Short mmCIF file of C-alpha atoms (C1' of nucleotides) in Angstrom, two decimals:
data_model
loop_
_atom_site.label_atom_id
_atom_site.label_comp_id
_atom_site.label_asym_id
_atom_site.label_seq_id
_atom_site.Cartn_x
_atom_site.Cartn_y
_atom_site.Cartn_z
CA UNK A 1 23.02 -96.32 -79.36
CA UNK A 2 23.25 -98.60 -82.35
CA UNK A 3 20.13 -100.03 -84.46
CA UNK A 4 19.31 -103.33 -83.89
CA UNK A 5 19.87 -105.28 -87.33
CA UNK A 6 16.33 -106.86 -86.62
CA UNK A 7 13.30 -105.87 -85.27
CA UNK A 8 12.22 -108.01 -82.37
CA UNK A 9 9.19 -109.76 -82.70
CA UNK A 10 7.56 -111.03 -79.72
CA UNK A 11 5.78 -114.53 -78.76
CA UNK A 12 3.53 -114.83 -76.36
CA UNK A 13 4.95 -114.08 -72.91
CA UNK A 14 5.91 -117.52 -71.84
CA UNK A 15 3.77 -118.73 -68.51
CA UNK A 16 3.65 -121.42 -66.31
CA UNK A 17 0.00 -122.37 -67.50
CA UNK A 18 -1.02 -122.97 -71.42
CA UNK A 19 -3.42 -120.38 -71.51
CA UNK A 20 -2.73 -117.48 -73.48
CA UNK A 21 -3.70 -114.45 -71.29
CA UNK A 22 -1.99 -112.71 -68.61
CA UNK A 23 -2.34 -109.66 -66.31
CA UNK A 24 0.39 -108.11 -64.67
CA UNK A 25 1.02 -104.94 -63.00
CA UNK A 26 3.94 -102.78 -64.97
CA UNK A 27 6.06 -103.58 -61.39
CA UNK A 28 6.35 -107.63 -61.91
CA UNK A 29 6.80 -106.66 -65.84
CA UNK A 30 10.35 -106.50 -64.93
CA UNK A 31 12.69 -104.56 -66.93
CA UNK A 32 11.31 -101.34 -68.78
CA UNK A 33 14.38 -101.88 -71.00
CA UNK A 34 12.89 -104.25 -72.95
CA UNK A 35 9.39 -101.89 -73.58
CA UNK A 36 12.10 -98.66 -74.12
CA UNK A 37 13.10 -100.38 -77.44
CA UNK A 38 11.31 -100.97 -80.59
CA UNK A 39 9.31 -104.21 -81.08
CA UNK A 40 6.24 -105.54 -82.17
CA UNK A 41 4.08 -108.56 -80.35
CA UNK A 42 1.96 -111.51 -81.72
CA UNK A 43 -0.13 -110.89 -79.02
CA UNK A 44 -3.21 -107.83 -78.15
CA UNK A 45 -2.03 -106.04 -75.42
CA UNK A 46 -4.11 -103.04 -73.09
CA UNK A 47 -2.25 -101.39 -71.18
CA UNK A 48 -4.04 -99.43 -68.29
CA UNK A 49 -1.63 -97.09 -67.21
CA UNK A 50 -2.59 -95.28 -63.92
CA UNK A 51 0.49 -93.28 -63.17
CA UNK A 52 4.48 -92.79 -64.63
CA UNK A 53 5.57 -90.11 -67.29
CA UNK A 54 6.81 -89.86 -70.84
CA UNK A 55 5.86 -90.78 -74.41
CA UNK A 56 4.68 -94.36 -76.03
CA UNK A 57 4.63 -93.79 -79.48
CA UNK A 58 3.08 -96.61 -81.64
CA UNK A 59 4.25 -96.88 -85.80
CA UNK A 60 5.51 -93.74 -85.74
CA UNK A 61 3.06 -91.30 -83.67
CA UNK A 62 3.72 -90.33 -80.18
CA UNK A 63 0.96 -90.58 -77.17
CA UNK A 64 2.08 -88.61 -73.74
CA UNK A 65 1.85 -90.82 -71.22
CA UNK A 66 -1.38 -90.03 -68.41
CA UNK A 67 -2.90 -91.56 -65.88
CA UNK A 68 -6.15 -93.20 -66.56
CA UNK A 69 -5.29 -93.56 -70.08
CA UNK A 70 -5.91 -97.17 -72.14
CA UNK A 71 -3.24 -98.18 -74.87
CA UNK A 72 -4.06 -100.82 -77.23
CA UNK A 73 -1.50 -102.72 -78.94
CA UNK A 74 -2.45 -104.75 -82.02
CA UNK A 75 -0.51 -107.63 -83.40
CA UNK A 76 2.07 -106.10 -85.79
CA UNK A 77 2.68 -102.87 -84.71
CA UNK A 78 6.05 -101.62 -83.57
CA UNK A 79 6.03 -99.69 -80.33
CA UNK A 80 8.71 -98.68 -77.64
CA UNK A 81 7.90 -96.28 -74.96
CA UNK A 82 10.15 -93.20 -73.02
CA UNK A 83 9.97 -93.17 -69.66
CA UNK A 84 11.16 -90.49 -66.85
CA UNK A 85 9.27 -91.91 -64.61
CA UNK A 86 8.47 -95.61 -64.41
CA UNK A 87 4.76 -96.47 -65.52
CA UNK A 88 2.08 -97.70 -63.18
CA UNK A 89 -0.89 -99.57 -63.88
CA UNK A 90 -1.82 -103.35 -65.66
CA UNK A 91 -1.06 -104.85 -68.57
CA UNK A 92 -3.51 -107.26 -70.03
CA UNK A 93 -2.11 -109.47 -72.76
CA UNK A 94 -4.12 -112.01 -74.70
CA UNK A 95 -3.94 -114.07 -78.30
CA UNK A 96 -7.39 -113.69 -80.28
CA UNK A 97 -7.95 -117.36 -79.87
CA UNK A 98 -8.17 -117.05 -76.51
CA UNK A 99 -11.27 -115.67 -76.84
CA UNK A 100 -12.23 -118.43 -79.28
CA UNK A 101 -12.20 -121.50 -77.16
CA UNK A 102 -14.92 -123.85 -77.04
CA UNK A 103 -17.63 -122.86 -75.36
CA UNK A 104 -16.86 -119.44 -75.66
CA UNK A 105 -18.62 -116.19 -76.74
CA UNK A 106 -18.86 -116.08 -80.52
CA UNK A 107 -17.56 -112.45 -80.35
CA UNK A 108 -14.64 -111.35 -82.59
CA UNK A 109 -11.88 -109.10 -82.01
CA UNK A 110 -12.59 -107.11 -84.99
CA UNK A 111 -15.95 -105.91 -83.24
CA UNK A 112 -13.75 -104.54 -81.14
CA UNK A 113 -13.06 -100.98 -82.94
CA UNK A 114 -9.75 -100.27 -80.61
CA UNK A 115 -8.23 -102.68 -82.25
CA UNK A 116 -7.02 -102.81 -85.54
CA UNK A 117 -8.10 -99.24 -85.61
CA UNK A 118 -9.50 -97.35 -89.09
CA UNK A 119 -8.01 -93.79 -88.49
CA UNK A 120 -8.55 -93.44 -84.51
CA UNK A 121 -5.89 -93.32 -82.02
CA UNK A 122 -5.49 -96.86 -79.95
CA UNK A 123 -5.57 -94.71 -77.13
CA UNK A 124 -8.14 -93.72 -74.51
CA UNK A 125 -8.67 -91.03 -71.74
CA UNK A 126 -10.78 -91.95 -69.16
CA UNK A 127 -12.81 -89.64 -67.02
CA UNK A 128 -12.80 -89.60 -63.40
CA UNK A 129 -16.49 -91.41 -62.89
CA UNK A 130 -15.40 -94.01 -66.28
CA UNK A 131 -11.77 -94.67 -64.68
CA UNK A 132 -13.02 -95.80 -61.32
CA UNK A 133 -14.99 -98.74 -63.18
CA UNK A 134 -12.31 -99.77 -65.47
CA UNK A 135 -10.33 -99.85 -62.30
CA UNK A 136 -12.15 -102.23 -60.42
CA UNK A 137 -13.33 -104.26 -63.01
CA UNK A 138 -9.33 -104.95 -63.83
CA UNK A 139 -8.30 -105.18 -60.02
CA UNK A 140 -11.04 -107.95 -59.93
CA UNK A 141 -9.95 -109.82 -62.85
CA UNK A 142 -6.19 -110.09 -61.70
CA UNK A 143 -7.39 -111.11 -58.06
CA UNK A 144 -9.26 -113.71 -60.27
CA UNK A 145 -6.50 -114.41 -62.32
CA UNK A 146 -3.94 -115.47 -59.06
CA UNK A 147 -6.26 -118.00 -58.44
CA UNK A 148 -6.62 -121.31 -58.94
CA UNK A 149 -9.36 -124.25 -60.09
CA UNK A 150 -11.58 -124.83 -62.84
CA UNK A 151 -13.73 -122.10 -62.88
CA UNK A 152 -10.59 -119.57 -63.11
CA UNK A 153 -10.40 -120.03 -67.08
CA UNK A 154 -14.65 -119.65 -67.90
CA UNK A 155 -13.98 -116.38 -65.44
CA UNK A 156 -10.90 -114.77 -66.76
CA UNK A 157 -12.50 -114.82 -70.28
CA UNK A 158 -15.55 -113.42 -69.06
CA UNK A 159 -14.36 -110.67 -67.29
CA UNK A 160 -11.92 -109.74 -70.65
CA UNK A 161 -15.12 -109.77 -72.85
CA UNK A 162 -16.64 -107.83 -70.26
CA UNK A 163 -13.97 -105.23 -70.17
CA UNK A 164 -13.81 -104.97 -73.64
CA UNK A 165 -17.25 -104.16 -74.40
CA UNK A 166 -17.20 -101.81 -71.74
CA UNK A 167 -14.31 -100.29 -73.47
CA UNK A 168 -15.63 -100.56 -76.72
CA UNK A 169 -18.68 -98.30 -75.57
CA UNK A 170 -16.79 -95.92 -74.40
CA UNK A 171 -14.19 -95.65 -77.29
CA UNK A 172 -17.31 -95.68 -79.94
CA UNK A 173 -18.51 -92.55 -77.73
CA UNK A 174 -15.11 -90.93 -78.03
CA UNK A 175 -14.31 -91.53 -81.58
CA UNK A 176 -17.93 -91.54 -83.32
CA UNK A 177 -18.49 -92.96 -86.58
CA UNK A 178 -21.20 -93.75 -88.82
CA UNK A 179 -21.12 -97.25 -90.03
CA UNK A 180 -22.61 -99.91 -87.89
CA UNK A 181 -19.98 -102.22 -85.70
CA UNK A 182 -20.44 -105.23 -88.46
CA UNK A 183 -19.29 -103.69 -91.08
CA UNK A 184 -16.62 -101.13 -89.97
CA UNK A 185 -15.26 -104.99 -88.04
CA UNK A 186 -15.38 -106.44 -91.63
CA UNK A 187 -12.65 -103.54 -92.67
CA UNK A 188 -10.63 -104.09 -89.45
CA UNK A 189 -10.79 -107.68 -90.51
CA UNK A 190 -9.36 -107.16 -93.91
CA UNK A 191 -6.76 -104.71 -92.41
CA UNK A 192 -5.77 -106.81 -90.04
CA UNK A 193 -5.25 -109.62 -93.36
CA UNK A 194 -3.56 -107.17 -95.01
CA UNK A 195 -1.37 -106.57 -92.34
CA UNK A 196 -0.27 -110.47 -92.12
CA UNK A 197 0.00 -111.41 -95.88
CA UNK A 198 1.20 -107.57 -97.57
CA UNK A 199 5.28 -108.49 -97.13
CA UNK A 200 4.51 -111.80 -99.77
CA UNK A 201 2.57 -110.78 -102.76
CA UNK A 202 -0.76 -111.90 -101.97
CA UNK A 203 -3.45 -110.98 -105.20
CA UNK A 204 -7.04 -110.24 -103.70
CA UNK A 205 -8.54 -113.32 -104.60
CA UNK A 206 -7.02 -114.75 -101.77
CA UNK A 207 -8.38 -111.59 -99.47
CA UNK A 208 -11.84 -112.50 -100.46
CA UNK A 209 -11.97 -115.91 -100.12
CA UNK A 210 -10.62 -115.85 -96.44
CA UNK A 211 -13.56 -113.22 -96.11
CA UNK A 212 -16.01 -115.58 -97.55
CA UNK A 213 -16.68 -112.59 -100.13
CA UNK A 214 -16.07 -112.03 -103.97
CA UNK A 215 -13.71 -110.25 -105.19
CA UNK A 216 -16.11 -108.00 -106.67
CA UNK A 217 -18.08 -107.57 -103.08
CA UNK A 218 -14.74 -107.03 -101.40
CA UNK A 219 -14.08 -104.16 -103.65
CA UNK A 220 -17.34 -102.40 -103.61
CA UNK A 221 -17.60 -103.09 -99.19
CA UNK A 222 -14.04 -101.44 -98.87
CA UNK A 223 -14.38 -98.87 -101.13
CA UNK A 224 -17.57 -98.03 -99.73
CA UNK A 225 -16.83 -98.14 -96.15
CA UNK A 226 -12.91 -96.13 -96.35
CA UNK A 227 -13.33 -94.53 -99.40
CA UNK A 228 -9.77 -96.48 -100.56
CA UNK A 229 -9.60 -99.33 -102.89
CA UNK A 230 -8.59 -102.53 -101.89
CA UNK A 231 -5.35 -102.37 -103.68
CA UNK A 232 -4.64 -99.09 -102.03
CA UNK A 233 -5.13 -99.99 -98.58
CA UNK A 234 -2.71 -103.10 -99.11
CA UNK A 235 -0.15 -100.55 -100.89
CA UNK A 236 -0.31 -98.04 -97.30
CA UNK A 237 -0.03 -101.52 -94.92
CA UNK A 238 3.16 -102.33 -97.72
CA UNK A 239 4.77 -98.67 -96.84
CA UNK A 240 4.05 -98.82 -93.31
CA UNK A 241 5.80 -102.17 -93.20
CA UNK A 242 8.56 -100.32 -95.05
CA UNK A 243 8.70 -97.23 -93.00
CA UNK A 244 9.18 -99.47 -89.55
CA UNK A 245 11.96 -101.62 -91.42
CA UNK A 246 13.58 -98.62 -92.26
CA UNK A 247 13.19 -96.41 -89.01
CA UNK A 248 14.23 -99.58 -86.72
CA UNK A 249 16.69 -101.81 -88.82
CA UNK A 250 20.08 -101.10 -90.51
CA UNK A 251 18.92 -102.64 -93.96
CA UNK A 252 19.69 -100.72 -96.75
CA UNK A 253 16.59 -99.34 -98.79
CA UNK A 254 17.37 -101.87 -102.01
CA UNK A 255 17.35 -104.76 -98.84
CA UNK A 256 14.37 -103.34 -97.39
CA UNK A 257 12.45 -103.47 -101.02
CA UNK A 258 13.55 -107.01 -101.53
CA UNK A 259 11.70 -107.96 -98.38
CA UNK A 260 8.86 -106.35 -98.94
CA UNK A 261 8.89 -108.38 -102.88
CA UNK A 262 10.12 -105.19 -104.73
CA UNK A 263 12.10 -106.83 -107.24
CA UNK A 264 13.49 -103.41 -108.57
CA UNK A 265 14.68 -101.34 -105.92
CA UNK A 266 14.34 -97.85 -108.07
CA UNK A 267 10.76 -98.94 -108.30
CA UNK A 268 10.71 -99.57 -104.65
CA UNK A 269 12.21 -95.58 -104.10
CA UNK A 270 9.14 -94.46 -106.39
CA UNK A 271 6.62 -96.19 -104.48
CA UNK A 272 7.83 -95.44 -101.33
CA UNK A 273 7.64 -91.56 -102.32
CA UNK A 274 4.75 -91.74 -103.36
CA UNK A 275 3.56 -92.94 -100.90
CA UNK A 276 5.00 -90.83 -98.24
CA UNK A 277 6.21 -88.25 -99.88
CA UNK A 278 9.95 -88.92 -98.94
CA UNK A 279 12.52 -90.89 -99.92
CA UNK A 280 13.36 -93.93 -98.28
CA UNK A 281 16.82 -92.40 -97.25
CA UNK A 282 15.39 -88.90 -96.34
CA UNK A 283 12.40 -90.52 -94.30
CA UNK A 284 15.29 -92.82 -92.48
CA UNK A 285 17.35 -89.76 -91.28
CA UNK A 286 14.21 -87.82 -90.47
CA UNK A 287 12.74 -90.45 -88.26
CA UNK A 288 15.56 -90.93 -86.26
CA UNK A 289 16.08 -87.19 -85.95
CA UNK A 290 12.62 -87.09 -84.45
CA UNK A 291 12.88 -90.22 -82.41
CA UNK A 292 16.34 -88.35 -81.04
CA UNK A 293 14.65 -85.44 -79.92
CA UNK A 294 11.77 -87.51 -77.70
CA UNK A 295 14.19 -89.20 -76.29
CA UNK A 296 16.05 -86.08 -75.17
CA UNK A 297 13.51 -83.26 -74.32
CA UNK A 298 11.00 -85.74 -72.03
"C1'" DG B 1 -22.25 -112.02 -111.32
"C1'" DT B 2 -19.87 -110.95 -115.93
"C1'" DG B 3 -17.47 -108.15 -119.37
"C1'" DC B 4 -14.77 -104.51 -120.91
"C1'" DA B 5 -11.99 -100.30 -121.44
"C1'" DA B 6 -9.03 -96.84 -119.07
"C1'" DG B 7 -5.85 -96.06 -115.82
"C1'" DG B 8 -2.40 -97.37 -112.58
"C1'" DC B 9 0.90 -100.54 -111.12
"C1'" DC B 10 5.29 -102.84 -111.57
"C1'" DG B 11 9.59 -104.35 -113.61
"C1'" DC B 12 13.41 -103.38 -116.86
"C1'" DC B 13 16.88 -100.11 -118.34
"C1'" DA B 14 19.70 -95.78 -118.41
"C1'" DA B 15 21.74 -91.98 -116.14
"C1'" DA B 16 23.11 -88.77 -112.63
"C1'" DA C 1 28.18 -98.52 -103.80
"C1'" DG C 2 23.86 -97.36 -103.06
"C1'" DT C 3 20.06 -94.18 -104.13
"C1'" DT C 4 17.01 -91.58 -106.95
"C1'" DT C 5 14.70 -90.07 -111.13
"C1'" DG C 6 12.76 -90.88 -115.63
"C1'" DG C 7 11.10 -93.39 -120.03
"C1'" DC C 8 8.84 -97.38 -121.77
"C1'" DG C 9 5.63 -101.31 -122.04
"C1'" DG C 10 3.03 -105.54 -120.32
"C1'" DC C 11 -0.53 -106.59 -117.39
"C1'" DC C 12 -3.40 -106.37 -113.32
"C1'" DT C 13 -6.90 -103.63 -110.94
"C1'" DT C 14 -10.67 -100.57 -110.98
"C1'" DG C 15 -14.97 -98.73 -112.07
"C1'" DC C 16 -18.47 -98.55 -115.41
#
DNA sequence: GTGCAAGGCCGCCAAA
DNA sequence: AGTTTGGCGGCCTTGC
């Protein structure tokens, strides 16, 4: 199997409508070829997976595959799945702003603490009683969603903002932690920034002023919320960024610094090591060691 | 919010 | 050839 030289980015799947939400079942997904390789999306995905077997690892950590299980995809991240057996279940795909038009709920996707996560797994394992709901609720919204008429778009967002909260309650009671919602959404926020703007050199001015904060403010929130600076969380989103170029792509490590605005590739190899605590050529050939041996013992 | 000093980051060069 | 390590210094970030 060779590396792709790129690593596929994906638009919004495209639809007969202009709305930018879908729900499918895995079935009419069509080929699992496409989810068995490495890409990222521009979209948020949950995936409700209800039956199947094998592994969906997301940047780089692996998540068996269960039934009654939520996966949540955030913009970004790269992804590919290992299947023996083909998965069963919904996926739900969505852009934020779809949950921004007019007349919508003033909600934000960063309240939303699946996504965009800060140290929890995007994952979640439903309980019998728990599953059941989740079940329904999604059955009703793609029943809803294969109709037609005017009051098909007010509905479809409702029911999403419903399942999400409904999610969100149960992922806050499975991965408890001690801020309030508003401010551990303000860190997702910057993350998710971060995440956008960290492969051009972007100084934290410009952070703060797309928060509406100071600089100063931004530093002390962060700091006090995930005990990192600023400047380090942008330097982990930086190696991440290199870690999936390097895992997924055949650029060398100089090529890989360049993108990510290293002009001195030996400085790049020092950062990276720090970082990670391998080189960029020793992480590269232990990655796809690892990545070799899901493939063949699932 | 402002100022300042210490430390860390980042780019240049050499060398293995 | 490309990668990695190390020294050196300007300057940005951090924390008081």
């Amino acid at each position: 199997m060779t590396t792709p030289r790129v690593l596929p980015i994906h638009g919004f799947p495209g639809t007969e409508e202009a709305i930018p939400f879908t729900i499918t079942t895995f079935d009419d997904l069509g080929s699992p070829t496409q989810d068995a390789l490495p890409h990222r999306h521009e979209f948020y995905a949950i995936q409700y997976v209800t039956g199947g077997k094998g592994n969906h690892i997301i940047d780089f950590s692996p998540y068996a595959l269960s039934p009654d299980t939520l996966y949540f995809i955030s913009p970004g991240q790269v992804h590919f799945g290992q299947f023996t057996r083909p998965l069963e279940g919904y996926a739900i795909v969505f852009l934020e702003e779809f949950l921004l038009y007019p007349g919508s709920f003033s909600s934000s996707i960063y309240e939303m603490s699946f996504f965009h996560t800060v140290g929890q797994k995007p994952v979640l394992r439903l309980n019998r009683p728990d599953a059941a709901g989740i079940k329904s609720h999604i059955s009703a919204m793609a029943r809803e969603y294969s109709h037609t008429g005017q009051e098909r778009l007010p509905l479809l967002r409702a029911y999403l903002y419903i399942l999400m909260v409904n999610i969100q309650r149960l992922y806050a009671a499975a991965y408890p932690v001690q801020n309030s919602v508003k401010e551990t959404s303000f860190v997702r926020k910057f993350k998710h920034l971060v995440s956008t703007h960290c492969t051009q050199q972007t100084p934290l001015e410009t952070y703060a002023a797309r928060l509406n904060v100071s600089t100063g403010h931004l530093s002390n929130a962060i700091k006090e919320l995930t005990g990192q600076s600023p400047g380090q969380i942008i330097r982990r989103e930086i190696a991440l960024e290199a870690k999936r170029l390097l895992a997924h792509t055949d650029l060398t490590a100089a090529e890989v610094g360049y993108r990510l605005n290293f002009e001195d590739p030996s400085y790049f190899g020092r950062f990276f090591k720090k970082a990670t605590g391998l080189s960029p050529s020793t992480f590269r050939k232990q990655v796809r060691i690892q990545y070799h041996d899901i493939v063949s013992t699932v």
